[in-house]
Amino acid sequence: MMAASWDGSNDPGSQSDDSFHFERLHIEPLYDAFVCPLTKQVMRDPVTLENGQTFEREAIEKWFKECRESGRRLVCPLTLQELRSTELNPSMALRNTIEEWTARNEAAQLDIARRSLNMGSPESETLQALKYVQYICQRSRSNKHAVRNAGLIPMIVDMLKSSSRKVRIRALETLRIVVEEDDENKELLAEGDTVRTIVKFLSHELSKEREQAVSLLYELSKSAALCEKIGSINGAILILVGMTSSNSEDLLTVGKAEETLANLEMYEANVRQMAENGRLQPLLTQLLEGPPETKLSMAGYLGELVLNNDVKVLVARTVGFSLINLMKSGNMQSREAALRALNQISSCDPSAKILIEAGILAPLVNDLFAVGPNLLPTRLKEISATILASVVNSGEDFYSISFGPDHQTLVSEDIVRNLLHLISNTGPAIECKLLQVLVGLTTSPTTVLSVVAAIKSSGATISLVQFIEAPQKDLRLASIKLLHNLSPHMGQELADALCGSVGQLGSLIKVISENTGISEEQAAAVGLLAELPERDLGLTRQLLDEGAIVMVISRVIAIRQGEIRGTRFMTPFLEGLVKIVVRVTYVLAEEPDAIALCRDHNLAALFIDLLQSNGLDNVQMVSATALENLSQESKNLTKLPEVPPLGYCAMVFSCFSKPPVISGSCRLHRGICSLKETFCLYDGQAVLKLVGLLDHTNENVVEAALAALSTIIDDGVDIEQGVAILVEADGVTPILNVLLEKRTETLRRRAVWAVERLLRTDDIACEVSADPNLSTALVDAFQHGDYRTRQIAERALKHVDKIPNFSGIFQNIG
């Protein structure tokens, strides 16, 4: 009979079907007295009525309840005899007999199931055996002990290796039922590599296997002893965390994964793993709510994690205030853990701003400047300095952020002086971070002047310049970036320090000359030199003597020829290089070597080429300025040819003779000119390119281009020819448009000057005199310009007959 029951013909789907089926699997005969007349199943708690009939307690109580609710007489359901009493008498003897009979049958059935739990059994028999184990374990807790004692747990575990998917799923389900609320079974199951095998099912393709595996792990995770083991399995927590955030898992699986992780949180190492795998909330919760020793360890874990920026913001919002309080504690171990954690989360601008709001500035500054028993060791001061550097470089306005009892700011003179003092009296690592703090403070226009004032008053310029020679690259970079930020505000002081010190300028040049592509350090070094006063003759001479200008020229040419490829520092690097080269054009009158260098390297042609650097406004602007300077010098460099002596008649009748025409001479300078030797813009065809910049969107570029063009209609050259050259280059209308657009006061002043020169030519004056817009622009300049502009505008208005030329009348009367 038993053998027939395992033939696979009955593999019911529901639990009730299984119970009904397994109730009828017996080894010993089933006696009628064991069966309840109402349920037709073997009784577990038999009770006897007053008429001697026996029923299952639960079934007869339900019968009595239905009789009362329907208003029927209380009768025996078997004999229909009316009952005077509903008293139920336990039938202990029958119950004991049934229990013994059941135990013998179940033991025999378990033995049959045991023989079916092997790889050689048919799939149907194995499935039925596993289902029977589930059934008896759900009947009573004692049966779980029987399953354990019968050695079935290792056999069920072996079924996880079955090639049948149905068997594997049924085995996972069976193991879950076997270990439910039974710690001994859980411990037995966890022996060996079983938990690792279960974890492997979490990554199976079939969702049913994943669902059963995570449900089994959830049951195991209820045991504190097993939480450590589950967490120690490589990838277990990572997979569980992934399941909780997966959109492809069903809600039941996600829920079980969440509950499993919640149980695993009782073990600290698991919390750390969760944080490493992106589930940070358990760590943050324990840091906020745990006992002091837990807070300490969680802060320590947090300091070791690598976090993305979004997570840093979350951490700062959640535990930033708590970490700052921990950092202020007297316990050095707690302070270190808090500092390391704050160092992690402060390196992102949004999170740094949150920490500022939480009050991090005061304890950071105290840690750096403190003396006495609470003095931080050097290694922790370095971390404090690193955090302060990150916070300061977050982009906040530190001019208005006060802290401490005295409501100081980071740019208060005492604070900056203390920073400067600490920079000069500590090791390279802390020096570097504190220099980065000053870099951040000098980046903002609202705070840079306060820092400049403190540096000047404390006489720290030379000590800051000396860091250019530091062997540590990070320290050198920080110092050069700081000096670059300071250079627009204390350029002369920096130029004097560089020229007066031994080696600093050479070290700066060495950084620029390194053939390592274009680094941030090189871009900063170039920027620093570019911002120093361009008319400082001593600095320019030293740059010429050390060959720096020639090296910079070669770098500019290499970039223009594509030999140096673009990096993120390409633009500031090229802009700085060009500004350094332009320096030589400011000292042409005082420094013969500068003129020789410009000729040797044909700098005028280089600057004309740079005018076409579209998108690089600063390069175009300074190149136009360089051409202005070179063009101004042209009239001094032009070689005037020897004029043959006049004949007798020409001398006697000089009023009737014309000046001799010298072939090959420059229209503009009336001598021998060339772009390379005398920097003549006409000879170099620069006029067209400068005219093209007059409609540039950047006013500074337009101003520089107009200034360069003005040199060809300036005093000392043939103005009439200069105007003609502009006419040929279609430059008149763009110059007039500059005046009409009224973009800046400086541009208007330059435009009025140039227009007045153009209007000296009668054809141009006649052509534009009818333009009311031009007249209005000149009248506006005449009325609202400065004294010099009003004078020039008056002359221009006379050229177009908008103001009477009284001086001519008075001359005629005289």
XYZ file of N, CA and C in Angstrom, residues 281-478:
594
model
N 22.256 53.019 4.706
C 21.369 53.436 5.782
C 21.589 52.681 7.095
N 21.812 51.351 7.078
C 22.059 50.667 8.358
C 23.260 51.242 9.104
N 24.333 51.535 8.381
C 25.511 52.115 9.031
C 25.170 53.484 9.618
N 24.450 54.292 8.848
C 24.100 55.633 9.331
C 23.182 55.560 10.547
N 22.254 54.613 10.519
C 21.337 54.454 11.654
C 22.101 54.078 12.912
N 23.039 53.147 12.795
C 23.816 52.740 13.960
C 24.735 53.862 14.426
N 25.214 54.664 13.490
C 26.053 55.790 13.884
C 25.247 56.828 14.663
N 23.970 56.953 14.308
C 23.101 57.914 14.986
C 22.561 57.379 16.305
N 22.180 56.094 16.324
C 21.412 55.566 17.451
C 22.154 54.542 18.294
N 23.290 54.058 17.833
C 23.990 53.004 18.543
C 24.684 53.500 19.797
N 25.161 52.570 20.626
C 25.951 52.947 21.803
C 27.280 53.558 21.369
N 28.003 54.207 22.288
C 29.247 54.909 21.915
C 30.247 54.051 21.154
N 30.432 52.797 21.583
C 31.418 51.968 20.893
C 30.981 51.641 19.463
N 29.652 51.486 19.262
C 29.145 51.232 17.911
C 29.297 52.478 17.041
N 28.994 53.639 17.603
C 29.173 54.885 16.852
C 30.620 55.033 16.405
N 31.524 54.690 17.293
C 32.949 54.804 16.973
C 33.326 53.892 15.811
N 32.889 52.622 15.879
C 33.249 51.680 14.821
C 32.585 52.049 13.499
N 31.330 52.537 13.545
C 30.641 52.931 12.316
C 31.326 54.150 11.673
N 31.737 55.093 12.501
C 32.466 56.248 11.966
C 33.778 55.799 11.335
N 34.428 54.818 11.979
C 35.661 54.276 11.420
C 35.425 53.619 10.070
N 34.340 52.819 9.966
C 33.998 52.192 8.685
C 33.750 53.256 7.616
N 33.003 54.293 8.000
C 32.634 55.343 7.049
C 33.877 56.024 6.483
N 34.896 56.180 7.315
C 36.121 56.818 6.860
C 36.910 55.992 5.870
N 36.622 54.692 5.795
C 37.351 53.808 4.886
C 36.621 53.581 3.566
N 35.358 53.976 3.509
C 34.561 53.708 2.310
C 34.901 54.669 1.181
N 34.712 54.200 -0.042
C 34.810 55.057 -1.223
C 33.386 55.356 -1.670
N 32.992 56.614 -1.578
C 31.604 56.998 -1.816
C 31.499 57.867 -3.064
N 30.395 57.717 -3.804
C 30.163 58.646 -4.912
C 29.551 59.937 -4.353
N 29.483 60.945 -5.185
C 29.085 62.266 -4.705
C 27.664 62.308 -4.161
N 26.741 61.582 -4.796
C 25.357 61.572 -4.307
C 25.282 60.986 -2.902
N 26.056 59.934 -2.680
C 26.056 59.293 -1.361
C 26.702 60.217 -0.331
N 27.746 60.941 -0.727
C 28.385 61.877 0.203
C 27.388 62.918 0.692
N 26.539 63.387 -0.212
C 25.519 64.372 0.171
C 24.533 63.749 1.159
N 24.098 62.515 0.881
C 23.183 61.820 1.786
C 23.803 61.660 3.170
N 25.053 61.258 3.212
C 25.741 61.048 4.492
C 25.869 62.367 5.245
N 26.247 63.418 4.514
C 26.405 64.716 5.169
C 25.094 65.185 5.788
N 23.995 64.986 5.051
C 22.686 65.400 5.574
C 22.283 64.566 6.789
N 22.593 63.272 6.739
C 22.095 62.351 7.761
C 22.928 62.394 9.043
N 24.251 62.318 8.903
C 25.096 62.173 10.100
C 26.172 63.247 10.204
N 26.124 64.264 9.337
C 27.149 65.301 9.395
C 27.243 65.946 10.758
N 26.109 66.321 11.325
C 26.088 66.984 12.634
C 26.624 66.055 13.723
N 26.243 64.780 13.656
C 26.718 63.818 14.654
C 28.221 63.615 14.561
N 28.743 63.563 13.348
C 30.190 63.395 13.167
C 30.950 64.613 13.689
N 30.387 65.797 13.475
C 31.044 67.012 13.985
C 31.066 66.995 15.508
N 29.975 66.551 16.124
C 29.953 66.432 17.591
C 30.962 65.398 18.072
N 31.062 64.289 17.347
C 32.031 63.256 17.704
C 33.460 63.788 17.571
N 33.654 64.631 16.565
C 34.974 65.228 16.331
C 35.361 66.177 17.469
N 34.376 66.769 18.131
C 34.653 67.714 19.213
C 34.837 67.034 20.567
N 34.660 65.685 20.605
C 34.775 64.970 21.877
C 36.228 64.940 22.328
N 36.423 64.657 23.602
C 37.775 64.620 24.150
C 38.521 63.350 23.817
N 37.777 62.317 23.401
C 38.396 61.022 23.115
C 39.138 61.092 21.782
N 40.452 60.876 21.804
C 41.249 61.010 20.586
C 40.862 59.975 19.535
N 40.480 58.764 19.986
C 40.083 57.725 19.040
C 38.807 58.131 18.304
N 37.870 58.700 19.050
C 36.619 59.153 18.438
C 36.877 60.320 17.487
N 37.743 61.217 17.881
C 38.060 62.362 17.030
C 38.691 61.900 15.710
N 39.568 60.915 15.798
C 40.214 60.412 14.589
C 39.195 59.763 13.654
N 38.318 58.919 14.236
C 37.303 58.255 13.407
C 36.400 59.287 12.741
N 35.978 60.309 13.504
C 35.100 61.336 12.950
C 35.812 62.138 11.863
N 37.078 62.484 12.091
C 37.837 63.257 11.098
C 37.993 62.479 9.799
N 38.272 61.182 9.917
C 38.457 60.378 8.703
C 37.140 60.274 7.924
N 36.034 60.136 8.646
C 34.733 60.084 7.971
C 34.400 61.420 7.318
N 34.646 62.513 8.033
C 34.370 63.842 7.470
C 35.271 64.135 6.278
N 36.476 63.606 6.314
C 37.383 63.773 5.178
C 36.807 63.116 3.925
N 36.158 61.969 4.114
C 35.548 61.260 2.980
C 34.419 62.068 2.358
N 33.547 62.593 3.200
C 32.317 63.200 2.671
C 32.471 64.676 2.332
N 33.575 65.313 2.732
C 33.729 66.747 2.481
C 34.312 67.045 1.108
N 34.734 66.011 0.377
C 35.421 66.229 -0.895
C 34.472 66.476 -2.056
N 33.206 66.687 -1.764
C 32.191 66.993 -2.785
C 31.566 68.340 -2.407
N 31.462 69.260 -3.356
C 31.015 70.621 -3.040
C 29.663 70.669 -2.322
N 28.610 69.972 -2.804
C 27.327 70.049 -2.090
C 27.402 69.525 -0.659
N 28.137 68.422 -0.441
C 28.238 67.876 0.910
C 29.078 68.795 1.793
N 30.105 69.425 1.223
C 30.919 70.366 2.002
C 30.059 71.535 2.486
N 29.151 72.015 1.628
C 28.273 73.121 2.017
C 27.347 72.713 3.157
N 26.887 71.466 3.130
C 26.036 70.961 4.220
C 26.821 70.935 5.524
N 28.075 70.514 5.459
C 28.913 70.462 6.670
C 29.178 71.862 7.204
N 29.303 72.843 6.320
C 29.486 74.229 6.772
C 28.264 74.666 7.570
N 27.079 74.354 7.050
C 25.836 74.706 7.762
C 25.744 73.978 9.099
N 26.317 72.779 9.164
C 26.272 71.999 10.405
C 27.292 72.480 11.428
N 28.160 73.442 11.048
C 29.080 74.027 12.015
C 30.454 73.421 12.055
N 30.980 72.997 10.925
C 32.277 72.322 10.929
C 33.459 73.289 11.034
N 33.276 74.555 10.665
C 34.416 75.463 10.595
C 35.087 75.684 11.941
N 34.303 75.949 12.971
C 34.894 76.262 14.281
C 35.773 75.124 14.815
N 35.276 73.880 14.882
C 36.158 72.817 15.385
C 37.361 72.550 14.495
N 37.211 72.732 13.180
C 38.357 72.528 12.287
C 39.455 73.540 12.580
N 39.065 74.813 12.675
C 40.049 75.862 12.952
C 40.670 75.655 14.324
N 39.847 75.265 15.303
C 40.379 75.007 16.647
C 41.396 73.874 16.631
N 41.077 72.817 15.884
C 42.011 71.679 15.807
C 43.350 72.095 15.204
N 43.309 72.982 14.215
C 44.544 73.381 13.550
C 45.395 74.316 14.410
N 44.744 75.202 15.142
C 45.484 76.224 15.880
C 45.628 75.917 17.365
N 44.986 74.823 17.846
C 44.958 74.541 19.281
C 46.342 74.206 19.813
N 46.568 74.590 21.057
C 47.774 74.204 21.794
C 47.335 73.653 23.144
N 48.190 72.873 23.778
C 47.839 72.334 25.086
C 47.446 70.876 25.021
N 46.672 70.424 26.020
C 46.376 68.985 26.148
C 45.538 68.418 25.001
N 44.727 69.259 24.381
C 43.875 68.759 23.291
C 44.544 68.848 21.918
N 45.844 69.066 21.910
C 46.565 69.205 20.653
C 46.476 67.928 19.828
N 46.082 68.093 18.564
C 45.997 66.937 17.678
C 47.387 66.505 17.239
N 47.612 65.193 17.090
C 48.875 64.756 16.490
C 48.955 65.213 15.038
N 50.162 65.251 14.515
C 50.385 65.800 13.173
C 49.551 65.089 12.117
N 49.442 63.749 12.208
C 48.701 63.007 11.191
C 47.231 63.422 11.160
N 46.672 63.779 12.329
C 45.274 64.205 12.352
C 45.132 65.677 11.960
N 46.162 66.461 12.249
C 46.129 67.851 11.778
C 46.125 67.890 10.245
N 46.825 66.946 9.658
C 46.839 66.875 8.199
C 45.436 66.595 7.661
N 44.700 65.695 8.348
C 43.327 65.402 7.923
C 42.452 66.637 8.106
N 42.609 67.337 9.244
C 41.832 68.559 9.476
C 42.104 69.584 8.384
N 43.382 69.720 8.019
C 43.733 70.675 6.963
C 43.139 70.252 5.620
N 43.115 68.933 5.380
C 42.527 68.427 4.131
C 41.035 68.734 4.070
N 40.341 68.513 5.194
C 38.904 68.805 5.239
C 38.665 70.293 5.015
N 39.461 71.136 5.685
C 39.285 72.577 5.549
C 39.524 73.011 4.101
N 40.516 72.395 3.454
C 40.781 72.719 2.045
C 39.593 72.345 1.166
N 39.010 71.173 1.420
C 37.843 70.744 0.639
C 36.668 71.681 0.861
N 36.451 72.044 2.114
C 35.322 72.912 2.456
C 35.493 74.291 1.820
N 36.713 74.822 1.886
C 36.954 76.171 1.371
C 36.819 76.211 -0.147
N 37.139 75.115 -0.804
C 37.054 75.076 -2.265
C 35.674 74.654 -2.762
N 34.659 74.748 -1.893
C 33.296 74.344 -2.271
C 32.536 75.441 -2.996
N 33.102 76.655 -3.023
C 32.431 77.744 -3.727
C 31.567 78.624 -2.849
N 31.549 78.394 -1.543
C 30.764 79.244 -0.649
C 31.432 80.614 -0.479
N 30.649 81.597 -0.019
C 31.164 82.936 0.235
C 31.596 83.014 1.698
N 32.882 82.823 1.948
C 33.371 82.773 3.328
C 33.557 84.157 3.942
N 33.333 85.179 3.145
C 33.397 86.530 3.699
C 32.244 86.765 4.676
N 31.130 86.077 4.438
C 29.931 86.318 5.252
C 29.631 85.166 6.215
N 30.456 84.128 6.249
C 30.192 82.987 7.138
C 31.054 83.128 8.385
N 30.409 83.447 9.494
C 31.145 83.632 10.749
C 31.015 82.391 11.616
N 31.946 82.246 12.553
C 31.919 81.098 13.464
C 32.651 81.484 14.741
N 32.455 80.639 15.751
C 33.149 80.846 17.018
C 32.535 81.958 17.836
N 32.973 82.085 19.098
C 32.402 83.101 20.005
C 32.671 84.532 19.552
N 33.759 84.733 18.798
C 34.098 86.090 18.361
C 33.542 86.419 16.981
N 32.763 85.486 16.417
C 32.135 85.680 15.105
C 33.163 86.069 14.034
N 34.278 85.346 14.048
C 35.285 85.570 13.022
C 34.904 84.864 11.723
N 35.596 85.229 10.655
C 35.447 84.510 9.395
C 36.814 83.941 9.021
N 36.822 83.085 7.998
C 38.094 82.498 7.579
C 39.053 83.534 7.000
N 38.512 84.709 6.609
C 39.387 85.740 6.068
C 39.610 86.872 7.065
N 39.237 86.663 8.325
C 39.621 87.615 9.363
C 41.137 87.640 9.432
N 41.693 88.807 9.713
C 43.156 88.946 9.637
C 43.868 87.969 10.565
N 43.334 87.758 11.768
C 43.981 86.839 12.713
C 44.004 85.417 12.167
N 42.895 84.995 11.553
C 42.826 83.629 11.014
C 43.835 83.455 9.888
N 43.869 84.407 8.943
C 44.798 84.288 7.819
C 46.241 84.338 8.314
N 46.521 85.215 9.291
C 47.882 85.284 9.843
C 48.280 83.952 10.488
N 47.328 83.345 11.215
C 47.619 82.040 11.830
C 47.872 80.967 10.772
N 47.105 81.011 9.701
C 47.331 80.063 8.607
C 48.719 80.245 8.005
N 49.094 81.513 7.786
C 50.415 81.795 7.219
C 51.525 81.356 8.161
N 51.317 81.576 9.450
C 52.319 81.147 10.438
C 52.439 79.632 10.454
N 51.293 78.944 10.408
C 51.305 77.483 10.432
C 51.959 76.930 9.168
N 51.726 77.580 8.029
C 52.341 77.140 6.773
C 53.861 77.179 6.872
N 54.377 78.181 7.574
C 55.833 78.337 7.668
C 56.458 77.472 8.755
N 55.633 76.795 9.559
C 56.185 76.073 10.710
C 55.640 74.651 10.828
N 55.415 74.012 9.703
C 54.894 72.645 9.755
C 55.483 71.848 8.598
N 55.055 70.596 8.454
C 55.608 69.723 7.426
C 54.956 69.925 6.072
N 55.560 69.352 5.020
C 55.055 69.554 3.646
C 53.607 69.145 3.447
N 53.173 68.035 4.080
C 51.807 67.560 3.847
C 50.783 68.580 4.315
N 50.980 69.110 5.537
C 50.037 70.099 6.063
C 50.206 71.424 5.323
N 51.450 71.786 5.006
C 51.681 73.012 4.232
C 50.878 73.003 2.941
N 50.912 71.864 2.267
C 50.198 71.741 0.993
C 48.707 71.989 1.175
N 48.104 71.357 2.189
C 46.663 71.505 2.407
C 46.301 72.930 2.805
N 47.144 73.559 3.636
C 46.843 74.927 4.055
C 47.012 75.906 2.898
N 47.973 75.634 2.025
C 48.087 76.459 0.817
C 46.843 76.301 -0.049
N 46.293 75.066 -0.101
C 45.054 74.848 -0.847
C 43.894 75.620 -0.228
N 43.920 75.769 1.111
C 42.903 76.598 1.778
C 43.000 78.029 1.266
N 44.221 78.557 1.218
C 44.403 79.923 0.721
C 44.060 80.035 -0.760
N 44.317 78.965 -1.517
C 43.916 78.956 -2.934
C 42.411 79.144 -3.033
N 41.663 78.398 -2.215
C 40.212 78.518 -2.240
C 39.748 79.911 -1.845
N 40.374 80.481 -0.818
C 39.966 81.803 -0.348
C 40.325 82.901 -1.340
N 41.378 82.695 -2.139
C 41.764 83.725 -3.110
C 41.103 83.532 -4.465
N 40.334 82.461 -4.613
C 39.603 82.251 -5.863
C 38.384 83.156 -5.943
N 37.813 83.482 -4.782
C 36.598 84.291 -4.738
C 36.944 85.777 -4.694
N 36.280 86.597 -5.509
C 36.553 88.049 -5.490
C 36.154 88.710 -4.176
N 35.266 88.071 -3.396
C 34.821 88.679 -2.141
C 35.820 88.462 -1.007
N 36.699 87.482 -1.138
C 37.621 87.168 -0.041
C 39.089 87.400 -0.393
N 39.405 87.509 -1.675
C 40.812 87.581 -2.063
C 41.503 88.822 -1.494
N 40.801 89.962 -1.459
C 41.434 91.189 -0.985
C 41.793 91.119 0.490
N 40.986 90.425 1.278
C 41.300 90.256 2.702
C 42.560 89.424 2.875
N 42.687 88.373 2.070
C 43.887 87.533 2.132
C 45.108 88.321 1.681
N 44.959 89.100 0.610
C 46.061 89.926 0.112
C 46.533 90.893 1.198
N 45.577 91.529 1.872
C 45.937 92.484 2.933
C 46.697 91.800 4.057
N 46.265 90.608 4.446
C 46.940 89.891 5.526
C 48.347 89.462 5.114
N 48.502 89.036 3.862
C 49.833 88.628 3.375
C 50.776 89.823 3.364
N 50.277 90.957 2.890
C 51.131 92.147 2.836
C 51.509 92.615 4.235
N 50.537 92.632 5.146
C 50.820 93.138 6.493
C 51.732 92.207 7.285
N 51.698 90.923 6.964
C 52.548 89.972 7.698
C 53.882 89.735 7.000
N 54.089 90.343 5.824
C 55.346 90.184 5.111
C 55.614 88.752 4.666
N 54.558 88.063 4.260
C 54.689 86.637 3.932
C 54.952 86.373 2.457
N 55.099 87.431 1.652
C 55.215 87.229 0.209
C 56.409 86.363 -0.156
N 57.579 86.691 0.400
C 58.796 85.961 0.039
C 58.707 84.504 0.465
N 58.156 84.253 1.661
C 58.055 82.858 2.133
C 57.110 82.055 1.250
N 56.061 82.685 0.722
C 55.145 81.975 -0.174
C 55.812 81.702 -1.509
N 56.583 82.669 -2.002
C 57.272 82.483 -3.281
C 58.283 81.346 -3.201
N 58.884 81.159 -2.043
C 59.914 80.125 -1.893
C 59.385 78.711 -2.118
N 58.082 78.521 -1.951
C 57.516 77.180 -2.146
C 57.562 76.743 -3.615
N 57.842 77.684 -4.522
C 57.967 77.311 -5.935
C 59.087 76.291 -6.129
N 60.058 76.320 -5.235
C 61.194 75.402 -5.340
C 60.980 74.098 -4.583
N 59.810 73.899 -4.014
C 59.566 72.684 -3.224
C 59.710 71.437 -4.091
N 60.343 70.387 -3.571
C 60.485 69.153 -4.357
C 59.173 68.379 -4.490
N 58.241 68.594 -3.550
C 56.961 67.886 -3.603
C 56.039 68.556 -4.629
N 55.595 67.782 -5.606
C 54.816 68.357 -6.706
C 53.512 68.975 -6.221
N 52.791 68.303 -5.296
C 51.516 68.832 -4.813
C 51.714 70.168 -4.100
N 52.779 70.233 -3.318
C 53.070 71.469 -2.590
C 53.424 72.589 -3.564
N 54.218 72.258 -4.557
C 54.613 73.250 -5.563
C 53.398 73.746 -6.350
N 52.527 72.802 -6.717
C 51.316 73.169 -7.467
C 50.442 74.106 -6.653
N 50.229 73.775 -5.368
C 49.373 74.613 -4.521
C 49.953 76.020 -4.393
